[in-house]
Tab-separated table of C-alpha atoms in Angstrom:
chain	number	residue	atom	x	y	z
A	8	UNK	CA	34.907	-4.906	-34.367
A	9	UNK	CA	34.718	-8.021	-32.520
A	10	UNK	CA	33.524	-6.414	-29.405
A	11	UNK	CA	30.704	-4.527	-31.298
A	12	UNK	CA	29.009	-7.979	-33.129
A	13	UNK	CA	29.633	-9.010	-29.328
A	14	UNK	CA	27.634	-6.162	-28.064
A	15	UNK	CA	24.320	-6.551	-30.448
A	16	UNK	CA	24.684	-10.471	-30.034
A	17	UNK	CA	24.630	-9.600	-26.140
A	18	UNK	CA	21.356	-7.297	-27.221
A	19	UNK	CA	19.760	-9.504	-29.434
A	20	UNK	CA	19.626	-12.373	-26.993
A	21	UNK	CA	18.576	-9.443	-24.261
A	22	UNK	CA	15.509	-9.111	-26.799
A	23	UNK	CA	13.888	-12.506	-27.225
A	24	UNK	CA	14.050	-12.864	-23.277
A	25	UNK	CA	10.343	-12.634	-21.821
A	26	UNK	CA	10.709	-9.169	-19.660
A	27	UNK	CA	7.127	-9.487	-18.188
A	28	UNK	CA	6.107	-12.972	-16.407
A	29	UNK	CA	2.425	-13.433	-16.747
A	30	UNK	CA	0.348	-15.595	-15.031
A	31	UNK	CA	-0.125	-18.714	-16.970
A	32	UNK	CA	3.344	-18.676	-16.756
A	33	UNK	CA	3.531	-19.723	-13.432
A	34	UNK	CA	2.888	-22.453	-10.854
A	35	UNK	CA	-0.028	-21.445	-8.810
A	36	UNK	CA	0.973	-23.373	-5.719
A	37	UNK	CA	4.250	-21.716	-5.183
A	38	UNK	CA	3.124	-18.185	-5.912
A	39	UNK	CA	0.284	-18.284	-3.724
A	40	UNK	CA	1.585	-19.477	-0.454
A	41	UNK	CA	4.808	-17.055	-1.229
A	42	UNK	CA	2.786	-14.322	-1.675
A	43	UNK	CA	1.474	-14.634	1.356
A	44	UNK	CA	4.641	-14.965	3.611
A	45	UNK	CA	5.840	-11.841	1.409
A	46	UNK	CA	3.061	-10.005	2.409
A	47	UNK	CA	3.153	-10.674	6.218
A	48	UNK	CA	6.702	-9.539	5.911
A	49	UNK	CA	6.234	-6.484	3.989
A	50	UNK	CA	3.524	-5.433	6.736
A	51	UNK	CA	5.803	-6.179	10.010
A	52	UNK	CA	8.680	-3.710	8.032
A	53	UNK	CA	6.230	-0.769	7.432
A	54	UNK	CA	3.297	-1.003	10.121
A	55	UNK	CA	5.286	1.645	12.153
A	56	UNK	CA	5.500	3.992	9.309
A	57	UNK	CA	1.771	3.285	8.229
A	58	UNK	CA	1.122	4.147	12.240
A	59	UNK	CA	2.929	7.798	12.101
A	60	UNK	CA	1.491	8.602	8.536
A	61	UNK	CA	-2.274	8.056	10.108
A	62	UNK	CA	-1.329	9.856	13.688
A	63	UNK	CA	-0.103	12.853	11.326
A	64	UNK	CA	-2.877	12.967	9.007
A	65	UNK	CA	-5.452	12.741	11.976
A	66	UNK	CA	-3.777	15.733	14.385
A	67	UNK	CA	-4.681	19.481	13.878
A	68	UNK	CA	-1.765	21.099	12.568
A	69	UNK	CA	1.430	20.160	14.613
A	70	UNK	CA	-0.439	19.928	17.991
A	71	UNK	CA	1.273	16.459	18.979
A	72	UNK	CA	4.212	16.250	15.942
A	73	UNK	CA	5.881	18.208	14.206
A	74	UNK	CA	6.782	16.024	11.811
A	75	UNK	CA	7.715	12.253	11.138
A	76	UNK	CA	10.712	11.583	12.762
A	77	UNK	CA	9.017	13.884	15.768
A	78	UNK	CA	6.734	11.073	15.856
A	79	UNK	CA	8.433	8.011	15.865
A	80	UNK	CA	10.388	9.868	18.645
A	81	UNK	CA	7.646	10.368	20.919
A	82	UNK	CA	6.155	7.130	20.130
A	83	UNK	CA	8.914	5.264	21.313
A	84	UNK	CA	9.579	7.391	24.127
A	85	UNK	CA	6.033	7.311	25.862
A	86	UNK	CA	4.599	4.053	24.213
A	87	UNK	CA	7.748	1.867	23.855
A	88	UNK	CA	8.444	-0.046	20.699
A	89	UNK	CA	5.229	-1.451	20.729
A	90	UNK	CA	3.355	1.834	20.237
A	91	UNK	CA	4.650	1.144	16.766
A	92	UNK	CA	2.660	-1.826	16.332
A	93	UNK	CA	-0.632	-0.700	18.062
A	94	UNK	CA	-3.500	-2.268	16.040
A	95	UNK	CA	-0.636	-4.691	14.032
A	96	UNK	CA	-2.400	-8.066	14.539
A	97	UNK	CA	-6.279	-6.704	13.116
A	98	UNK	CA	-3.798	-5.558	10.399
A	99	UNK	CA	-2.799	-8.542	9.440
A	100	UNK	CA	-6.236	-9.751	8.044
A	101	UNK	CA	-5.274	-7.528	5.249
A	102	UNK	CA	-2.979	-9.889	3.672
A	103	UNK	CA	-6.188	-12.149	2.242
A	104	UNK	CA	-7.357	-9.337	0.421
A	105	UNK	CA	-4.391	-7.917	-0.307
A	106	UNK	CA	-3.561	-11.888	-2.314
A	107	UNK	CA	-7.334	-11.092	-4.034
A	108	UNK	CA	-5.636	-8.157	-5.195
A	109	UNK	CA	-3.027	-9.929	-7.095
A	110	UNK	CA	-4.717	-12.620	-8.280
A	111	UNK	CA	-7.123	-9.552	-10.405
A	112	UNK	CA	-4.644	-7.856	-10.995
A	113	UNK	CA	-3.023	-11.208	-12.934
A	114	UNK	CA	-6.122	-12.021	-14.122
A	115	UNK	CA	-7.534	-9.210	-15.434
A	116	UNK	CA	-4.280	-8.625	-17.628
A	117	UNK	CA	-4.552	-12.244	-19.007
A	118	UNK	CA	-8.319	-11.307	-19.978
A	119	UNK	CA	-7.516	-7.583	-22.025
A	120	UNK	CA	-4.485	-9.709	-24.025
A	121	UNK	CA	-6.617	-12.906	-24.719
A	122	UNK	CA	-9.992	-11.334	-24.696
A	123	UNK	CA	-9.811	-7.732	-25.738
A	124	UNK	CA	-6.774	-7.941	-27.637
A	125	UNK	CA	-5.255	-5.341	-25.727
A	126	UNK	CA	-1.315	-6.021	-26.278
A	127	UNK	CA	-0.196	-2.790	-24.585
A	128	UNK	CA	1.715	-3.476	-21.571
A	129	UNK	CA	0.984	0.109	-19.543
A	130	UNK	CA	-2.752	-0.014	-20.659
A	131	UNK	CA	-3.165	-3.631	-19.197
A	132	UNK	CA	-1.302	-2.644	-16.142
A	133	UNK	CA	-2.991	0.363	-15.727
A	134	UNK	CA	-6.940	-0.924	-16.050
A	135	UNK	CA	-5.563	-4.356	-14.016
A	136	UNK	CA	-4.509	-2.264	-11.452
A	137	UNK	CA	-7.383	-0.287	-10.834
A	138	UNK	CA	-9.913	-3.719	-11.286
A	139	UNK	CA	-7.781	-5.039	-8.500
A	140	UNK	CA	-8.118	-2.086	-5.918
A	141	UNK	CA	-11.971	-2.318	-6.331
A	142	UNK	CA	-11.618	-5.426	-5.856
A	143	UNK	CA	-9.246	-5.300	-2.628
A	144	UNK	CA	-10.365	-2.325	-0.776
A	145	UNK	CA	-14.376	-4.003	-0.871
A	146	UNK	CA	-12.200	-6.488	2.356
A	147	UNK	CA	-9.730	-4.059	3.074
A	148	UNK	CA	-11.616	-1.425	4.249
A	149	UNK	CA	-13.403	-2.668	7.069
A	150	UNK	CA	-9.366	-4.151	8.351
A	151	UNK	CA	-8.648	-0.117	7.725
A	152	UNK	CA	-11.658	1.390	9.473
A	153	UNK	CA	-10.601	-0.551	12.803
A	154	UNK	CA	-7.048	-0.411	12.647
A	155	UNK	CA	-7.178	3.251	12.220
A	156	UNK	CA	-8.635	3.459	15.444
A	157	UNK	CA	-6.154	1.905	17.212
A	158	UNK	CA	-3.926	3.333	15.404
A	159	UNK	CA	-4.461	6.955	16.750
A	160	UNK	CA	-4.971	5.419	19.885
A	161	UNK	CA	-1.736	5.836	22.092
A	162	UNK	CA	-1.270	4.487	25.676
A	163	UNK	CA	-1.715	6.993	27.235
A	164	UNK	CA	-4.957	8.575	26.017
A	165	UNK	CA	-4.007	12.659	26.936
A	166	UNK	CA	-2.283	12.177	23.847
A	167	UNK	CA	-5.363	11.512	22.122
A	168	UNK	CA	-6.480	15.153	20.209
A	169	UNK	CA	-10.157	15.702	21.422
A	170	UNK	CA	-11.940	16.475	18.068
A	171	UNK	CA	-10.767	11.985	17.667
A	172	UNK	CA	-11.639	11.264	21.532
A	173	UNK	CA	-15.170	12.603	20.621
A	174	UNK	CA	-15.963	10.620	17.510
A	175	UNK	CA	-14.530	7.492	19.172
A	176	UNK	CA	-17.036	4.693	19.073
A	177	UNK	CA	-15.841	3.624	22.764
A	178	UNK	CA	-14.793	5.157	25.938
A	179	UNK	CA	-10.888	4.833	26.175
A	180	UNK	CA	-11.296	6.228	29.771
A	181	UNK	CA	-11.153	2.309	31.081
A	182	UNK	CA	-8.969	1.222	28.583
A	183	UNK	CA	-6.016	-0.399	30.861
A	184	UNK	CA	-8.598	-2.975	31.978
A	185	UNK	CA	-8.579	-4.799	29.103
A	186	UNK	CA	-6.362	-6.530	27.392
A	187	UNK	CA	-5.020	-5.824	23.520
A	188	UNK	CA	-7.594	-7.982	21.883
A	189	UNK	CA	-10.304	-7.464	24.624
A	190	UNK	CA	-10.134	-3.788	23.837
A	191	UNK	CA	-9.981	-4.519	19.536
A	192	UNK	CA	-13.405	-6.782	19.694
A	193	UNK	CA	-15.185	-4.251	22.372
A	194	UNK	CA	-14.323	-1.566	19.951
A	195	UNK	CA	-15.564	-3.756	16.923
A	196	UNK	CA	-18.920	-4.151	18.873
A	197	UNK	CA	-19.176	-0.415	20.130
A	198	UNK	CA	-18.551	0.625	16.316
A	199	UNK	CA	-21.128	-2.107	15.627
A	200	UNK	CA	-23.684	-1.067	17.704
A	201	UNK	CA	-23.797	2.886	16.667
A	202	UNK	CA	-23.266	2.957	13.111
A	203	UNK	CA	-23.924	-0.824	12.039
A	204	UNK	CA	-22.468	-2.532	9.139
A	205	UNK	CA	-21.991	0.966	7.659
A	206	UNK	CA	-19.228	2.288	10.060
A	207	UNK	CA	-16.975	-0.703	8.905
A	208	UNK	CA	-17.228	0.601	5.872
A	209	UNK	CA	-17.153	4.506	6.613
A	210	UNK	CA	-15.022	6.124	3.537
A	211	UNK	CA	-15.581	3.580	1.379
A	212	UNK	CA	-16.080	5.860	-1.704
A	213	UNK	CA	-13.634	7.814	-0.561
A	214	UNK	CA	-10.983	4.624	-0.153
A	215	UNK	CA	-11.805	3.875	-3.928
A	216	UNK	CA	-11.350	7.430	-4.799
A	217	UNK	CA	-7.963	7.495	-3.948
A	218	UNK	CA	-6.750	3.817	-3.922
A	219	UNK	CA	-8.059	3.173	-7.566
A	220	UNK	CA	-6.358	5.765	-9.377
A	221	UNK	CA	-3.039	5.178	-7.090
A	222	UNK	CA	-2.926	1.455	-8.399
A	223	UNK	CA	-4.041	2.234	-12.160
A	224	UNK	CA	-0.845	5.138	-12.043
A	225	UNK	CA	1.598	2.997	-9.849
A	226	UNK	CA	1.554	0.159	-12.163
A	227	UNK	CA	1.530	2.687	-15.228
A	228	UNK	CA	4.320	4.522	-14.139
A	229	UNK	CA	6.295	1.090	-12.349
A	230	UNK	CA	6.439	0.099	-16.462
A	231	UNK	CA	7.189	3.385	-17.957
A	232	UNK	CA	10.117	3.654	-15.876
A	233	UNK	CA	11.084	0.393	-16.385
A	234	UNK	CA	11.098	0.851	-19.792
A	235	UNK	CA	13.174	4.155	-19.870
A	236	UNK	CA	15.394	2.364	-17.555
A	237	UNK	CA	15.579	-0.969	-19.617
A	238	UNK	CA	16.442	1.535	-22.664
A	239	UNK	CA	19.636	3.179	-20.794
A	240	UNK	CA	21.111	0.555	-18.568
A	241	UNK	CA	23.629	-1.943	-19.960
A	242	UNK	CA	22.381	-5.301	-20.981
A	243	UNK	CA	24.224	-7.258	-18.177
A	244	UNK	CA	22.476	-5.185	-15.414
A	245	UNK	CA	19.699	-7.263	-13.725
A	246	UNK	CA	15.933	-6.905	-14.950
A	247	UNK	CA	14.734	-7.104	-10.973
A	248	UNK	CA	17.378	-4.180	-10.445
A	249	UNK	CA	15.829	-2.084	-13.058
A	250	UNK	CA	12.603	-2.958	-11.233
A	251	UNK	CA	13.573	-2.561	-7.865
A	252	UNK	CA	14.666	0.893	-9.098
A	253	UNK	CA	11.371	1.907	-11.200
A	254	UNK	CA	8.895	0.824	-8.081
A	255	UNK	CA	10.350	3.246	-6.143
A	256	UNK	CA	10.188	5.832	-8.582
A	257	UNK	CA	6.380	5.196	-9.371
A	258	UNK	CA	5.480	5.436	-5.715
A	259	UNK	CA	6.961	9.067	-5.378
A	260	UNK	CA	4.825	9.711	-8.139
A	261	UNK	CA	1.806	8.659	-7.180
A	262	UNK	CA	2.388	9.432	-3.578
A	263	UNK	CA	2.635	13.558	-4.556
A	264	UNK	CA	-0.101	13.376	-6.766
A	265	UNK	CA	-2.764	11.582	-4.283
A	266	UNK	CA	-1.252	12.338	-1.029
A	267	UNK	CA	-4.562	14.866	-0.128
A	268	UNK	CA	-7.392	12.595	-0.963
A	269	UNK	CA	-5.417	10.106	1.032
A	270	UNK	CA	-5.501	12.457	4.080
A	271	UNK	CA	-9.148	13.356	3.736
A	272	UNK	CA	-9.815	9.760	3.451
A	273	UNK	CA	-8.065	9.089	6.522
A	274	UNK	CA	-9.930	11.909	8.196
A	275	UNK	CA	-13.555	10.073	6.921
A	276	UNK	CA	-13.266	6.714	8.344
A	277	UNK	CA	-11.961	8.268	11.596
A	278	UNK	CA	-14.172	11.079	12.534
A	279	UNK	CA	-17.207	9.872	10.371
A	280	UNK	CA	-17.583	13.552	8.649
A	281	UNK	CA	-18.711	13.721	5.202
A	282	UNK	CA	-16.728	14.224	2.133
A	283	UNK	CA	-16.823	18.003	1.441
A	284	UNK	CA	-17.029	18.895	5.045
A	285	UNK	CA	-13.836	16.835	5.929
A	286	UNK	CA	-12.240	19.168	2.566
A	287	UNK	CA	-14.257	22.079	4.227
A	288	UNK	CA	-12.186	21.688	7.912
A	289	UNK	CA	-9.127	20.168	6.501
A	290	UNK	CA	-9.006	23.355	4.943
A	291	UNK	CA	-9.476	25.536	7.437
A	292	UNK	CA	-7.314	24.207	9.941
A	293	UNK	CA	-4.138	23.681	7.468
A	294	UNK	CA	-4.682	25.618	4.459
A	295	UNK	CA	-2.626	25.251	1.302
A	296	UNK	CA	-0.992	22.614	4.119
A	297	UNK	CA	-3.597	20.036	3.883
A	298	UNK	CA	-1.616	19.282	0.458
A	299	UNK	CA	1.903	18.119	2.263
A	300	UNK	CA	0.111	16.612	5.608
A	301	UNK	CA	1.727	13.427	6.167
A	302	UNK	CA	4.158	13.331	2.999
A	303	UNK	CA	7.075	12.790	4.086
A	304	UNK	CA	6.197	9.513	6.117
A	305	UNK	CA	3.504	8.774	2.869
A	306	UNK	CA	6.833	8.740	0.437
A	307	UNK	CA	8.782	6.818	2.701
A	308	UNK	CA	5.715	4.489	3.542
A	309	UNK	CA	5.476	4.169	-0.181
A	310	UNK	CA	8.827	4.038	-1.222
A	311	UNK	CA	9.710	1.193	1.035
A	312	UNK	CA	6.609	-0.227	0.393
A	313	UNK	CA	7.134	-0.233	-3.312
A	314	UNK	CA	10.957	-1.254	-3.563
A	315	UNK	CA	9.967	-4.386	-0.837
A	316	UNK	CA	6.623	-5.426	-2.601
A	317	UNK	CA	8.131	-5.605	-6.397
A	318	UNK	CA	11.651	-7.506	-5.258
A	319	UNK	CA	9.211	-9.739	-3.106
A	320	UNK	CA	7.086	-9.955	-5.881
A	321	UNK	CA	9.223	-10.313	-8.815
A	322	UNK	CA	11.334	-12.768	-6.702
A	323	UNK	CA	8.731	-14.819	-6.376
A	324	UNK	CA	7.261	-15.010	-9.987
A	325	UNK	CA	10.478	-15.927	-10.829
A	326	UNK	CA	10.730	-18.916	-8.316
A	327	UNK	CA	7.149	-20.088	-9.421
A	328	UNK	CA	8.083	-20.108	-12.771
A	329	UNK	CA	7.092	-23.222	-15.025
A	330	UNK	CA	10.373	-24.931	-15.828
A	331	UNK	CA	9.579	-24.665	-19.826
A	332	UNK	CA	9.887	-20.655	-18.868
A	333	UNK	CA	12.731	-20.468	-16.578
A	334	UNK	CA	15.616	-19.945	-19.164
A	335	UNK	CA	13.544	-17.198	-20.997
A	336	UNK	CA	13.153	-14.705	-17.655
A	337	UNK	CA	16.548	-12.495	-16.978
A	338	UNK	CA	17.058	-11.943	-13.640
């Protein structure tokens, strides 16, 4: 008897803790500087799998790879460890937009509850997530555009398919005479000079298209399974556990679901093609295939991506928290 007036004490308390941290709660000059350094260490963990998802996605049926681990193989074997990284450091101007992205995301939520009096947690997660991709890919995309050429750029370029060698903005015939970021700015310029403005952001619609709904479902799904989780697991079981556990989850998800568009996407800001002829060959060449081209390094992309970015995350909401908040938040 004494254990069960324990147990709904235990739940009771478990209920008046605050199991979403929102942004007023928080001190703005921790978060943003953390979020940050979480970001730049997210990106060095998963640039090599972001690298073999594009290099997959971009080759004509299994004409260089076979599959993931096929790649990473040959990668390392004929471009060293650093193959892994080609195109890393243009990357890395991602991480401003990518703290934009956030700071909609945040903001847009506070706006639905305080303005809209939307008090539905999914709904505000799912419309903040899909403000804040519109809001990020508008300076991510041009960051993608040229990092996804030197992404499918290996050393040495007889690896490069020729249907990509022809729609490449710059000869890659010379390519040893200049040095990494020699070669990145003449390729910025060359891209520059033939399709303008414009080719920085080639597959712009297209980025939207598939980036939007991914971060309106993500975030829906991240808090439906958190909730189903948070409904089954004990009470003394960590709240960032449960969330470590649900990102995952969600990416799968999402990553099944959106996995084509993200390939023809891919295949628009590299070769330049439009939308329904990029469907039109994607389809010929692979068939029903076109559906499961690069999956398996997508889920692990997103997977990772998702259990790293929500314990980063999460972590570091909690460690900006205001101090009259701090004993309200279950770890």
């Amino acid at each position: 008897m004494l254990r069960m007036q324990d147990s709904q004490v235990d739940k009771m308390e478990s209920s008046k803790k605050i199991t979403i941290i929102e942004f007023e709660m928080m001190d703005k000059r921790k978060f943003f500087p953390l979020t940050v350094l979480s970001g730049f260490s997210i990106r060095c963990i998963l640039y090599p799998v972001t690298l073999v998802k594009t290099r997959l996605q971009m080759q004509r049926g299994t004409e260089l790879y076979t599959g993931t681990f096929n790649a990473l193989s040959k990668i390392l074997k004929s471009e060293g460890a650093m193959g892994l990284y080609r195109g890393f450091l243009i990357s890395t101007l991602q991480i401003a937009p990518q703290v934009c992205y956030i700071s909609t995301y945040e903001g847009v939520r506070t706006c639905l509850e305080k303005y809209g009096g939307v008090t539905n947690t999914k709904v505000k997660s799912m419309i903040g997530g899909m403000c804040a991709s519109v809001v990020g890919q508008t300076f991510v995309v041009p960051v993608d555009v040229v990092s996804q050429y030197l992404m499918v750029l290996s050393k040495s370029t007889g690896h490069m398919p020729e249907h990509i060698r022809r729609s490449f903005p710059l000869s890659v015939d010379n390519m040893a005479y200049y040095s990494r970021w020699g070669f990145t700015k003449a390729l910025c310029k060359a891209l520059y000079k033939r399709d303008g403005i414009a080719g920085f952001y080639r597959g712009y619609l297209a980025s939207l298209a598939v980036f939007a709904p991914n971060s309106a479902m993500w975030w829906y799904f991240y808090d439906t399974y958190c909730d189903v989780l948070s409904g089954v697991a004990p009470v003394w079981v960590p709240r960032l556990a449960l969330q470590c556990i649900s990102a995952p989850l969600g990416g799968i998800t999402v990553s099944v679901i959106t996995n084509p568009l993200d390939t023809i996407r891919t295949r628009i800001q590299v070769e330049g093609k439009t939308f329904s002829r990029t469907v039109r060959t994607l389809w010929a060449e692979e068939q029903m295939g076109m559906f499961m081209k690069g999956l398996s390094a997508r889920m692990i992309q997103s997977v990772t991506f998702s259990f790293f970015i929500i314990l980063g995350y999460e972590s570091i909401k909690r460690v900006s928290l205001l101090e009259e908040h701090k004993d309200k938040v279950r770890w």
